[in-house]
Coordinates of C-alpha atoms in Angstrom, one line a residue:
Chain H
X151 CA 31.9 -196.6 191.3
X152 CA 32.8 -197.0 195.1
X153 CA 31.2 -193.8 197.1
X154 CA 33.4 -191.4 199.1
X155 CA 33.6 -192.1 202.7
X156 CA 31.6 -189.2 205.0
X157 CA 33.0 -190.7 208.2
X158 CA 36.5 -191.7 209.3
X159 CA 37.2 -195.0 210.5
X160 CA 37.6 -193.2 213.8
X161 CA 33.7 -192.6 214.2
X162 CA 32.4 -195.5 212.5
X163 CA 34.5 -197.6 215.4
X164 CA 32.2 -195.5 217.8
X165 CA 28.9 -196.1 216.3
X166 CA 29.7 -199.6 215.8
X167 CA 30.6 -200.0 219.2
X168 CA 27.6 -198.2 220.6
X169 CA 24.8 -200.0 218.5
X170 CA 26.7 -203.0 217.0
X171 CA 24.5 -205.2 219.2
X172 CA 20.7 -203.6 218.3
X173 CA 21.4 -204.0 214.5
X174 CA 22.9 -207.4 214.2
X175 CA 19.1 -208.6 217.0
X176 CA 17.2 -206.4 214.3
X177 CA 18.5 -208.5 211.1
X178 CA 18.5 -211.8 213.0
X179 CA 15.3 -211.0 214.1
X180 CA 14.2 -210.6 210.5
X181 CA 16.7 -212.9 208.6
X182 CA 16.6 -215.5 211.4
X183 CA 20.3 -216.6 209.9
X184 CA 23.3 -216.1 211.2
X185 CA 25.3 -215.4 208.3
X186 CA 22.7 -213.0 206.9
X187 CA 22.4 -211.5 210.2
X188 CA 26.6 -210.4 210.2
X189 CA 26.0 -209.3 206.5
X190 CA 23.2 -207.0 206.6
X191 CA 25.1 -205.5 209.8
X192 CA 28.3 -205.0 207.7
X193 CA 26.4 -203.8 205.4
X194 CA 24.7 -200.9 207.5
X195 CA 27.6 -200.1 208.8
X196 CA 29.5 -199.8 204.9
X197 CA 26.2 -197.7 204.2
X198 CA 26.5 -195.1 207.1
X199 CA 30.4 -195.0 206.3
X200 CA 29.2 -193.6 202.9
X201 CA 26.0 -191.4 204.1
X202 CA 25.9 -188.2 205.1
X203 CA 22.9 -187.9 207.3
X204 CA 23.6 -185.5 209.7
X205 CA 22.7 -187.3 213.4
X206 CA 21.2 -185.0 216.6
X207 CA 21.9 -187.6 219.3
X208 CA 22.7 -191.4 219.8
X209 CA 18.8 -192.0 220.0
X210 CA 18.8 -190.3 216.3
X211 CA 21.8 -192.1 215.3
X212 CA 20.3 -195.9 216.9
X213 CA 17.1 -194.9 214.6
X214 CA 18.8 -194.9 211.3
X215 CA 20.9 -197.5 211.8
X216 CA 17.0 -199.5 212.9
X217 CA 15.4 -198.6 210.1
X218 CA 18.6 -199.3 207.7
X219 CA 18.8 -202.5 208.9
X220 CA 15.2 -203.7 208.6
X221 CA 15.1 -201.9 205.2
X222 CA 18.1 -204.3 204.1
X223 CA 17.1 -207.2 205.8
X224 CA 13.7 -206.9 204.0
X225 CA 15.5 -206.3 200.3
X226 CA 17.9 -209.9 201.4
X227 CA 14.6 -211.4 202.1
X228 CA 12.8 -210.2 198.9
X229 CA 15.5 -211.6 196.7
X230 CA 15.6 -215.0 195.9
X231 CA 18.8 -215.6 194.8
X232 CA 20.2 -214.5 197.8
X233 CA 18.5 -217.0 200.0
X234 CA 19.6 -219.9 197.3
X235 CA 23.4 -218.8 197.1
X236 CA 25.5 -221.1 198.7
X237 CA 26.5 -220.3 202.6
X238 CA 30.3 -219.3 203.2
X239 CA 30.0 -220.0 206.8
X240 CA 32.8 -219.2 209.6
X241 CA 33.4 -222.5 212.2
X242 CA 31.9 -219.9 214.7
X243 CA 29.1 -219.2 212.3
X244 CA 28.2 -222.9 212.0
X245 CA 28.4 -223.4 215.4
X246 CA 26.2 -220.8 216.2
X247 CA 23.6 -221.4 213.5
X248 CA 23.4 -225.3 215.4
X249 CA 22.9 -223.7 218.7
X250 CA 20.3 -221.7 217.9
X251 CA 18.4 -224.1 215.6
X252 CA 17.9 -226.3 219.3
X253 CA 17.7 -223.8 221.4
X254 CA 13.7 -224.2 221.6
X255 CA 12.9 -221.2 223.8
X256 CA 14.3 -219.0 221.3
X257 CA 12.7 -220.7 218.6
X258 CA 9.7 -219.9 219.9
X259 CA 10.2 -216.3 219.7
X260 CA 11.7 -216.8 216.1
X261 CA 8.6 -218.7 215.3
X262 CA 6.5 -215.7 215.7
X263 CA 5.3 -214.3 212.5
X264 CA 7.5 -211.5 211.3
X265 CA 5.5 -208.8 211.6
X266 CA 5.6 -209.3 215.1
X267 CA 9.4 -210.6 215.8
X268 CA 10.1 -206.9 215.5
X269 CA 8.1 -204.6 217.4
X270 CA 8.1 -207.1 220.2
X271 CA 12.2 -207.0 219.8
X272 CA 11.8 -203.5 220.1
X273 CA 9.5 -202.8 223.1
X274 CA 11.3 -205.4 225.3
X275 CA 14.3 -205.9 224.4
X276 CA 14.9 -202.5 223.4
X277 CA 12.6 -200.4 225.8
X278 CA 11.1 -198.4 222.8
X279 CA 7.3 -196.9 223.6
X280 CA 4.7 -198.0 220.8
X281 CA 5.1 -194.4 219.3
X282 CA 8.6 -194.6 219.0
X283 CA 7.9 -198.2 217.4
X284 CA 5.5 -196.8 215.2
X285 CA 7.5 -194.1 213.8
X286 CA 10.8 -196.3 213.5
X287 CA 8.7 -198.8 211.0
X288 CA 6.5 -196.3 209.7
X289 CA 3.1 -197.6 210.8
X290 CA 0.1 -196.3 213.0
X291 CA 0.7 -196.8 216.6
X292 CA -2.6 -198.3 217.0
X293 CA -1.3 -201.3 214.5
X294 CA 1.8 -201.3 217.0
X295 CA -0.4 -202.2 219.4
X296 CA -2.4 -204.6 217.8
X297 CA 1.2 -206.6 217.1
X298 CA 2.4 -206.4 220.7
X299 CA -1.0 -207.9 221.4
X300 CA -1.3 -210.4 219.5
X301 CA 2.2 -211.0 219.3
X302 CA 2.5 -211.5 223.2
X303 CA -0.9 -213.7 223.3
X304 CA 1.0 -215.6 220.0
X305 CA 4.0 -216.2 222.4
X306 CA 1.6 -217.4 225.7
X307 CA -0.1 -220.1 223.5
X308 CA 2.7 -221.4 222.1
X309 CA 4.0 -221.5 225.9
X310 CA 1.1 -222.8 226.9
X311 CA 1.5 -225.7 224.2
X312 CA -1.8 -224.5 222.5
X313 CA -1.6 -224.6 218.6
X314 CA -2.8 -221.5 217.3
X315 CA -3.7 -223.1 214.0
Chain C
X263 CA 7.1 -216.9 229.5
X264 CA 7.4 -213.8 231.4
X265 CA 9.1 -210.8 230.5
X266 CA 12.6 -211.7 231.6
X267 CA 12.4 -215.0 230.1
X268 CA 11.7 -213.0 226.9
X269 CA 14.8 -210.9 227.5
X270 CA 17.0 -214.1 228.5
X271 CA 15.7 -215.4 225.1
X272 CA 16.2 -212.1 222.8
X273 CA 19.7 -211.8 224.2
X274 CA 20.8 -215.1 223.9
X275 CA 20.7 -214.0 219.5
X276 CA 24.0 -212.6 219.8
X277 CA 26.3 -211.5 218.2
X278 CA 29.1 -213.3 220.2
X279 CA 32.4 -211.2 220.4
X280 CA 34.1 -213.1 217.7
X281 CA 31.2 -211.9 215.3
X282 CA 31.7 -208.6 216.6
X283 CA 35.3 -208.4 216.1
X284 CA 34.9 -209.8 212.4
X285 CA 32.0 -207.7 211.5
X286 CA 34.2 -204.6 212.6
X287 CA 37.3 -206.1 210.7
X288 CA 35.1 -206.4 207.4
X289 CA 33.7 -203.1 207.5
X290 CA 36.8 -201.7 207.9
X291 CA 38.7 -203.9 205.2
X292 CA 36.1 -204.5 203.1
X293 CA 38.3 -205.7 200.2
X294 CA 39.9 -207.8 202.7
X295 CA 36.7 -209.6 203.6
X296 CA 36.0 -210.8 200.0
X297 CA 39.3 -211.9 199.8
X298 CA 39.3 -213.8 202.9
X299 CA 36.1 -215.5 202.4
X300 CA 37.0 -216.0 198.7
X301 CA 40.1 -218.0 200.0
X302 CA 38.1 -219.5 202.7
X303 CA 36.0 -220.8 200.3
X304 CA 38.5 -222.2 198.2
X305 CA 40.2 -224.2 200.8
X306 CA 37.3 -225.8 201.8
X307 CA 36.9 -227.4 198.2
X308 CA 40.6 -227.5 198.0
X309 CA 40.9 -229.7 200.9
X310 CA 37.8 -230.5 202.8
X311 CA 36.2 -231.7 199.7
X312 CA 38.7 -233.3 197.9
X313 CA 39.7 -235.5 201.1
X314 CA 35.9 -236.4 201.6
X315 CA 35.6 -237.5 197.4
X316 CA 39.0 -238.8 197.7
X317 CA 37.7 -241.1 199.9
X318 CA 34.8 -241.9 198.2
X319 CA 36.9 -242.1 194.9
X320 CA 39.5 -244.8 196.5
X321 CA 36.2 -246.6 197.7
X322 CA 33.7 -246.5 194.5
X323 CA 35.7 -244.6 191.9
X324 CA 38.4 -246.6 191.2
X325 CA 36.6 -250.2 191.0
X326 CA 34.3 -248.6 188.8
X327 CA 36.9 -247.5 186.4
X328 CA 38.8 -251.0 186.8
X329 CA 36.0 -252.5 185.9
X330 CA 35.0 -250.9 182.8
X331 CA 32.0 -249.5 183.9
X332 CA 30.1 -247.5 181.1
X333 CA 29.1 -244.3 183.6
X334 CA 33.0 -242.6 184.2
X335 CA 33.5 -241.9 187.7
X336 CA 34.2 -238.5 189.0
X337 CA 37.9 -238.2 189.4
X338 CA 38.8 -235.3 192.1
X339 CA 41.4 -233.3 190.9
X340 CA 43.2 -231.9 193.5
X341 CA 46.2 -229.4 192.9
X342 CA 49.5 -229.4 194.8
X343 CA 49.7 -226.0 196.6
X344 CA 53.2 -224.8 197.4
X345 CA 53.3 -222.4 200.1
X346 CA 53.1 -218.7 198.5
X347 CA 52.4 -215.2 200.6
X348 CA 48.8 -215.0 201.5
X349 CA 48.3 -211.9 199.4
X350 CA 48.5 -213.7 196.0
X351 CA 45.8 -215.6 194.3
X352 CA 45.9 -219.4 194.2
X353 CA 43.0 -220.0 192.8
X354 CA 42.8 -223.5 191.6
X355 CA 39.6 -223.0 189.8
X356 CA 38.8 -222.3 186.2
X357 CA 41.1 -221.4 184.0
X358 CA 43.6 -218.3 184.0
X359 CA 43.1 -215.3 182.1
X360 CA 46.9 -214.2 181.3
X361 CA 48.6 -210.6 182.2
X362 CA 49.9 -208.5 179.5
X363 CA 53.2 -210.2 178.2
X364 CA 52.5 -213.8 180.1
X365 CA 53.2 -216.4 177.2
X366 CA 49.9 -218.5 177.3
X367 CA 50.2 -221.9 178.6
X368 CA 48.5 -224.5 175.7
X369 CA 49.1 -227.0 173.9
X370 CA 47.2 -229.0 170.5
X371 CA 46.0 -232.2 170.2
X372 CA 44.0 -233.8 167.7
X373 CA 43.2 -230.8 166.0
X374 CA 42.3 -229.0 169.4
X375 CA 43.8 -226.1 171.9
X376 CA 44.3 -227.2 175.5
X377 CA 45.4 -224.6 177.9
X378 CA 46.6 -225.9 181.4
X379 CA 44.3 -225.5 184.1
X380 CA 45.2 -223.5 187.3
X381 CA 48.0 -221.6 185.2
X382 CA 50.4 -224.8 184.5
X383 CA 50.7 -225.5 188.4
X384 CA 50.8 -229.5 188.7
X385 CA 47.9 -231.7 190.1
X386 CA 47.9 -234.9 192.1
X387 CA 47.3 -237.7 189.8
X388 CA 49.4 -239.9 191.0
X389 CA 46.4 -242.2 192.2
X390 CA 45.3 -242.5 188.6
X391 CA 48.6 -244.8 187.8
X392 CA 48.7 -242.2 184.2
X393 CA 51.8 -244.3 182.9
X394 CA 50.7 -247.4 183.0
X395 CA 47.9 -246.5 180.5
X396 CA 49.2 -246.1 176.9
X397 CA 50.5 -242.2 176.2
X398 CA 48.8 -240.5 173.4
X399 CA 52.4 -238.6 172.5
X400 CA 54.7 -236.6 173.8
X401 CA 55.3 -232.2 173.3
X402 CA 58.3 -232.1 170.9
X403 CA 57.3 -229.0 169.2
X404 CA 58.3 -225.5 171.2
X405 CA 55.6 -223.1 169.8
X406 CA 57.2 -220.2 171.9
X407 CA 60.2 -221.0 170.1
X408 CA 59.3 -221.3 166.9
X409 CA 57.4 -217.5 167.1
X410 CA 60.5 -216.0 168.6
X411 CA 61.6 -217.3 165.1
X412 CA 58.6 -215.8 163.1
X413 CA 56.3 -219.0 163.3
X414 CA 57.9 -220.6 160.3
X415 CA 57.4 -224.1 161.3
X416 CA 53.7 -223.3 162.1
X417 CA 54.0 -225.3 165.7
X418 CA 51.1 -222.5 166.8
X419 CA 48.7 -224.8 164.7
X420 CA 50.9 -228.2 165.0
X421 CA 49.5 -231.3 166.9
X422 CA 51.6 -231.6 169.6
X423 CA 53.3 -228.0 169.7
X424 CA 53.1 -226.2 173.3
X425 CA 54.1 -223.6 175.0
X426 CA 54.5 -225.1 178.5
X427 CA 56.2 -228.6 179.7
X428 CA 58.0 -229.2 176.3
X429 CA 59.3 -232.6 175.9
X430 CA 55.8 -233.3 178.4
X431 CA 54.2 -236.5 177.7
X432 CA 50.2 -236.5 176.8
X433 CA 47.7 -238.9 178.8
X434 CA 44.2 -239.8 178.5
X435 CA 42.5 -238.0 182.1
X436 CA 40.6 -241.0 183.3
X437 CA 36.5 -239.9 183.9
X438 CA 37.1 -237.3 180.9
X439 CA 36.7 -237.2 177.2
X440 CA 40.1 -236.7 175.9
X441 CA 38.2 -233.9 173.8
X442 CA 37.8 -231.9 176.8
X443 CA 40.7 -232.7 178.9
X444 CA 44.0 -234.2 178.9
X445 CA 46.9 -235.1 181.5
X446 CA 50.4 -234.0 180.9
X447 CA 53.3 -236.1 183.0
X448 CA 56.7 -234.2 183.2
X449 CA 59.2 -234.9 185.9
X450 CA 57.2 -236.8 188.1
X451 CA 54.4 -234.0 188.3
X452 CA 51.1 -234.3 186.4
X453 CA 49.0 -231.4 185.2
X454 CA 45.8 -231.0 183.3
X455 CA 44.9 -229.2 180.0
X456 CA 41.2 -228.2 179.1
X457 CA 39.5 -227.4 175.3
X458 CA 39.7 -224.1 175.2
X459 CA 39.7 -223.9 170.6
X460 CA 40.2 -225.5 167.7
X461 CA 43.7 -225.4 166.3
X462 CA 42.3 -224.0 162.9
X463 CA 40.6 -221.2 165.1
X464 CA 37.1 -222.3 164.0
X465 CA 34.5 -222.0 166.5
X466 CA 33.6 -225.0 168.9
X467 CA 30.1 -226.0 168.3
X468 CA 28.5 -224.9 172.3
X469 CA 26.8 -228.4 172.2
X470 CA 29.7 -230.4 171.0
X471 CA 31.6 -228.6 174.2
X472 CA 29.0 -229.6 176.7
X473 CA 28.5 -232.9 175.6
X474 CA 32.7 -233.5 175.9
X475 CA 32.9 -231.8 179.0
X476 CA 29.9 -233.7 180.0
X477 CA 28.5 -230.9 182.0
X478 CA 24.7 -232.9 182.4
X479 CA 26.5 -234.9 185.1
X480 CA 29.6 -232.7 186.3
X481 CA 28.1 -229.4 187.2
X482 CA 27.8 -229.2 190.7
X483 CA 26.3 -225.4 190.4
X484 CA 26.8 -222.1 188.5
X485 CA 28.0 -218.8 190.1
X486 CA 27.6 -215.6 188.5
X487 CA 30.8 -212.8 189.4
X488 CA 31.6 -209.6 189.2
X489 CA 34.3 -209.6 186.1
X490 CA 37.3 -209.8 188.0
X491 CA 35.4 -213.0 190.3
X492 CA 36.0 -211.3 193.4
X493 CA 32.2 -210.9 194.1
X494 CA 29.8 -213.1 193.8
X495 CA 27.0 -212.0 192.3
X496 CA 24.3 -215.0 192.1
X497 CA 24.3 -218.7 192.6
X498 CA 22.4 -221.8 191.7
X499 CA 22.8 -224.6 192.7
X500 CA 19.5 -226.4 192.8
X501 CA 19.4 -228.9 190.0
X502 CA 16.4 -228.2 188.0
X503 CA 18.5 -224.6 187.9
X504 CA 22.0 -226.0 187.0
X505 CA 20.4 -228.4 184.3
X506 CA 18.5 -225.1 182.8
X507 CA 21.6 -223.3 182.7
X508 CA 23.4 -226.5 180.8
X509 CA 20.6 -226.4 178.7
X510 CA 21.0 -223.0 177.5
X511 CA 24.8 -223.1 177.4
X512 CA 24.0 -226.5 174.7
X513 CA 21.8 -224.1 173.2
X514 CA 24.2 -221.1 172.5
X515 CA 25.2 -220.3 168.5
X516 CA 28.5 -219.4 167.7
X517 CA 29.0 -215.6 166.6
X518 CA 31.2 -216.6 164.2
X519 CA 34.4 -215.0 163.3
X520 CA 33.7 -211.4 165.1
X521 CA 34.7 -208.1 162.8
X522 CA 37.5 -205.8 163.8
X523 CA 34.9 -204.2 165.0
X524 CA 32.8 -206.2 167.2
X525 CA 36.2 -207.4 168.6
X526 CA 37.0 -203.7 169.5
X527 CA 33.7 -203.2 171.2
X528 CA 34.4 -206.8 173.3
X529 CA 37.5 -205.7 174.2
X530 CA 36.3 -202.1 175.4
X531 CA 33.5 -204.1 177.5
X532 CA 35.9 -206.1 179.3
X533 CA 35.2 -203.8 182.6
X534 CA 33.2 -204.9 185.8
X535 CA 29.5 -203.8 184.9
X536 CA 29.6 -204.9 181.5
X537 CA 30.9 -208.2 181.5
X538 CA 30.4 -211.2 184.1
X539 CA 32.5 -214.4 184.7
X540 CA 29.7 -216.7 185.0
X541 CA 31.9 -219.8 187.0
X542 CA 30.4 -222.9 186.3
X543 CA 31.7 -225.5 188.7
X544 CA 31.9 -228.9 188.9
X545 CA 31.7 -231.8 191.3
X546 CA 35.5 -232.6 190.8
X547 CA 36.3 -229.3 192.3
X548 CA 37.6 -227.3 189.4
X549 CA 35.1 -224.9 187.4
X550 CA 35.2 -223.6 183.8
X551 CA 34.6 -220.0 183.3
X552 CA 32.7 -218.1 180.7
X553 CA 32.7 -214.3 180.0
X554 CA 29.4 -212.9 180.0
X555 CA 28.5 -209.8 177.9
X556 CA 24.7 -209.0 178.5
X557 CA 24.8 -206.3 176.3
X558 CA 26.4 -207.0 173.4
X559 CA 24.5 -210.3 174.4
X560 CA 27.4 -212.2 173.7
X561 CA 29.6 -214.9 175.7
X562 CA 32.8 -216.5 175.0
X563 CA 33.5 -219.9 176.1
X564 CA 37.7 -220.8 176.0
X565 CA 38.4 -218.9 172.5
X566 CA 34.8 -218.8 170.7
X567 CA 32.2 -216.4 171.1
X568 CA 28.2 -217.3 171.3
X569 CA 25.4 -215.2 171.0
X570 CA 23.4 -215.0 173.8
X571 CA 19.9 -216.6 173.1
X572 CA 16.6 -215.0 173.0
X573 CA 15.5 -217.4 175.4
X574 CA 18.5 -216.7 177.4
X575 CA 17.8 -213.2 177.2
X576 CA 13.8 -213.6 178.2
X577 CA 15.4 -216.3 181.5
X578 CA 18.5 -213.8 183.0
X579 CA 18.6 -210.6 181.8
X580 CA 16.7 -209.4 185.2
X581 CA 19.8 -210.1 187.2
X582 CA 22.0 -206.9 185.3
X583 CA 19.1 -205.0 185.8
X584 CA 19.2 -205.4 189.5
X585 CA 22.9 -205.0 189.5
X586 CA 23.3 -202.0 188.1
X587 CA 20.7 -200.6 190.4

């Protein structure tokens, strides 16, 4: 059975217009596919319509919306099937995916191991401190740290052309 | 790479404003969505597929089927869409499941039910030159008719007795066994029938029905929906995947002749979360569908009914699980 919406379409518009952008980079960022990317946003977005979590502030509000998205984008990545089901891609969509599969200085990033695609997505891109980051994905700071490190020093080899192999 | 170069990179990712807008538009119309990509879906084999094995057909298929060759080619069936409003279904996959009062659309051959694929709406044939093979008979008995008039000249059960394209005359489909499907020429227009039952209601044996419909070699993949197929559920397409599922389908026994009973249980688990249309689809573009009851562990193919293996059961049943979660 469908759950009751908590929010009108009114304030989801808001939301979605606010943070549309830092959920869709946190599933890409995860799924590295396009079409999984716009899914697991849709899907956040379908989730908060039906939750009724109480927000503080926009900062609050980005949070959830973060973690929702990394919690789904980890369950897509978990299950098989989903990664084996055939594509229904958009023209755009295919387009897209194409770009970014030769777009080499992205792929670089994208190449990083996951565990460090997103805390590095969210200290630069996003401007989060390493406590923030460590709260948001429920880890020590100090391990933050440790993946910004070695996440940075992942992305100046492969710069440099040295194989970290 | 310095830090902006890093930014440059990250926002490069996207989304564009045309994935914005269509996120926005799918969260909001959900329903919508899975229609729209359903239909989207569908044209593409309806029309990007067909033109690309049409092509392929005119090149190898039909000097392979001049020729004799043992191996039948795979004949794209492709239907003639008329223009209808956007908001009904035109599906021209699998077979259709009638609406309360709908006369069903079959006819009997040889001792078999055929019901016409895509709801009776015609197909192109007219590349497979259908006349100029010999015709296997023509419809001259009016089931409909004849149960208007209480069924007392027992067309229901009558080679040759339809309800749909009367006076229609009955082909061989070239690439098929004519005991899994048929062509039908009325009027110029051509439309296909499918094994769906024998016309002595016995039960098809599930090997006997893969082996006509020659599913080793024509199943392209195997979705699993949500009962009313507006959702897709699961897919596989890999072929060690699709041959397993084939295998197990081969494997299935027939239930039998249900009770009133068991039939009043199947009927009340006809609901989304009880039973699945598991689609499986083939390379010439149309798909058979099944109705899969996990629970009652049972699964009718056209009119019969299969029990659900143990094996089957040991393979799948981790996917309801999931989905009821």
């Amino acid at each position: 059975m469908e759950e009751p919406l908590r929010r009108t379409s009114k304030d989801i518009t808001q939301i979605y217009q606010r943070h549309v952008h830092t959920v869709y980079k946190v599933s890409f960022m995860l799924l590295k596919n396009v079409v999984d990317a716009e899914e697991v946003t849709q899907t956040v977005f379908l989730k908060l319509m039906q939750s009724d979590v109480a927000f503080r502030d926009h900062e609050h509000e980005k949070a959830w919306l973060i973690v929702t998205a990394r919690n789904h984008s980890r369950n897509v990545l978990k299950h098989w099937w989903r990664r084996m089901r055939t594509s229904l891609e958009e023209t755009d969509q295919k387009l897209l995916t194409e770009q970014l599969k030769h777009d080499d200085t992205l792929g670089e990033v994208l190449a990083l191991p996951a565990k460090y695609r997103l805390p590095i997505y969210l200290f630069y891109y996003e401007g989060y401190k390493t406590k923030e980051i460590a709260e948001l994905l429920a880890v020590n700071e100090a391990t933050v740290r440790t993946q910004l490190h070695t996440g940075r020093k992942l992305l100046k080899l492969r710069i440099g052309g040295d194989s970290d192999d | 790479m310095t830090e902006k170069e890093l930014l440059e990179r990250l926002a490069r990712i996207g989304p564009t404003n045309t994935q914005t807008e269509r996120m926005l538009q799918r969260i909001m119309n959900p329903s919508e969505a899975k229609s729209k990509q359903k239909r989207q879906w569908r044209w593409s084999y309806r029309i990007a597929l067909p033109a690309m094995l049409g092509a392929l057909l005119i090149g190898f298929g039909l000097p392979l089927l001049m020729n004799g060759e043992e191996e039948p080619a795979i004949v794209v069936l492709k239907p003639i869409v008329t223009p209808v409003p956007m908001s009904i279904d035109i599906s021209p996959r699998g077979l259709h499941l009638p609406q309360l009062g709908e006369v069903r659309k079959f006819l009997n051959y040889n001792g078999s039910r055929y019901e016409f694929l895509n709801n009776g709406q015609p197909y192109d044939l007219s590349e497979l030159k259908l006349e100029e093979s010999e015709p296997l008979g023509k419809l001259e008995y009016d089931i409909t008719v004849d149960m208007q008039n209480g069924g007392t000249n027992g067309y229901a059960s009558r080679d040759f007795g339809t309800t749909y394209m009367t006076e229609g005359i009955l082909y061989k489909l070239p690439g098929y066994d004519p005991a899994f499907r048929l062509a039908v020429a009325r009027d110029d227009r051509y439309y296909i029938v499918q094994l769906v039952g024998h016309t002595d209601d016995s039960a098809i044996a599930a090997k006997d029905y893969v082996a006509a419909a020659r599913l080793n070699k024509l199943v392209e993949r195997v979705e699993l929906l949500e009962y009313t197929g507006s959702q897709l559920l699961h897919a596989w397409s890999i072929e060690k995947e699709v041959r397993e599922w084939v295998k197990h389908i081969a494997a299935f026994e027939s239930a039998g002749k249900l009770t009133n009973e068991q039939y009043e249980q199947l009927a009340k688990a006809r609901v989304p979360g009880e039973t699945y249309k598991l689609r499986v689809v083939l390379k010439d573009g149309t798909a058979i569908d099944m109705l899969l009851t996990p629970r009652l562990r049972l699964i009718s193919i056209g009119d019969s009914q299969y029990k659900l293996s143990d094996d089957w059961v040991t393979t799948y049943s981790y996917l309801f699980q999931s989905n009821n979660q």
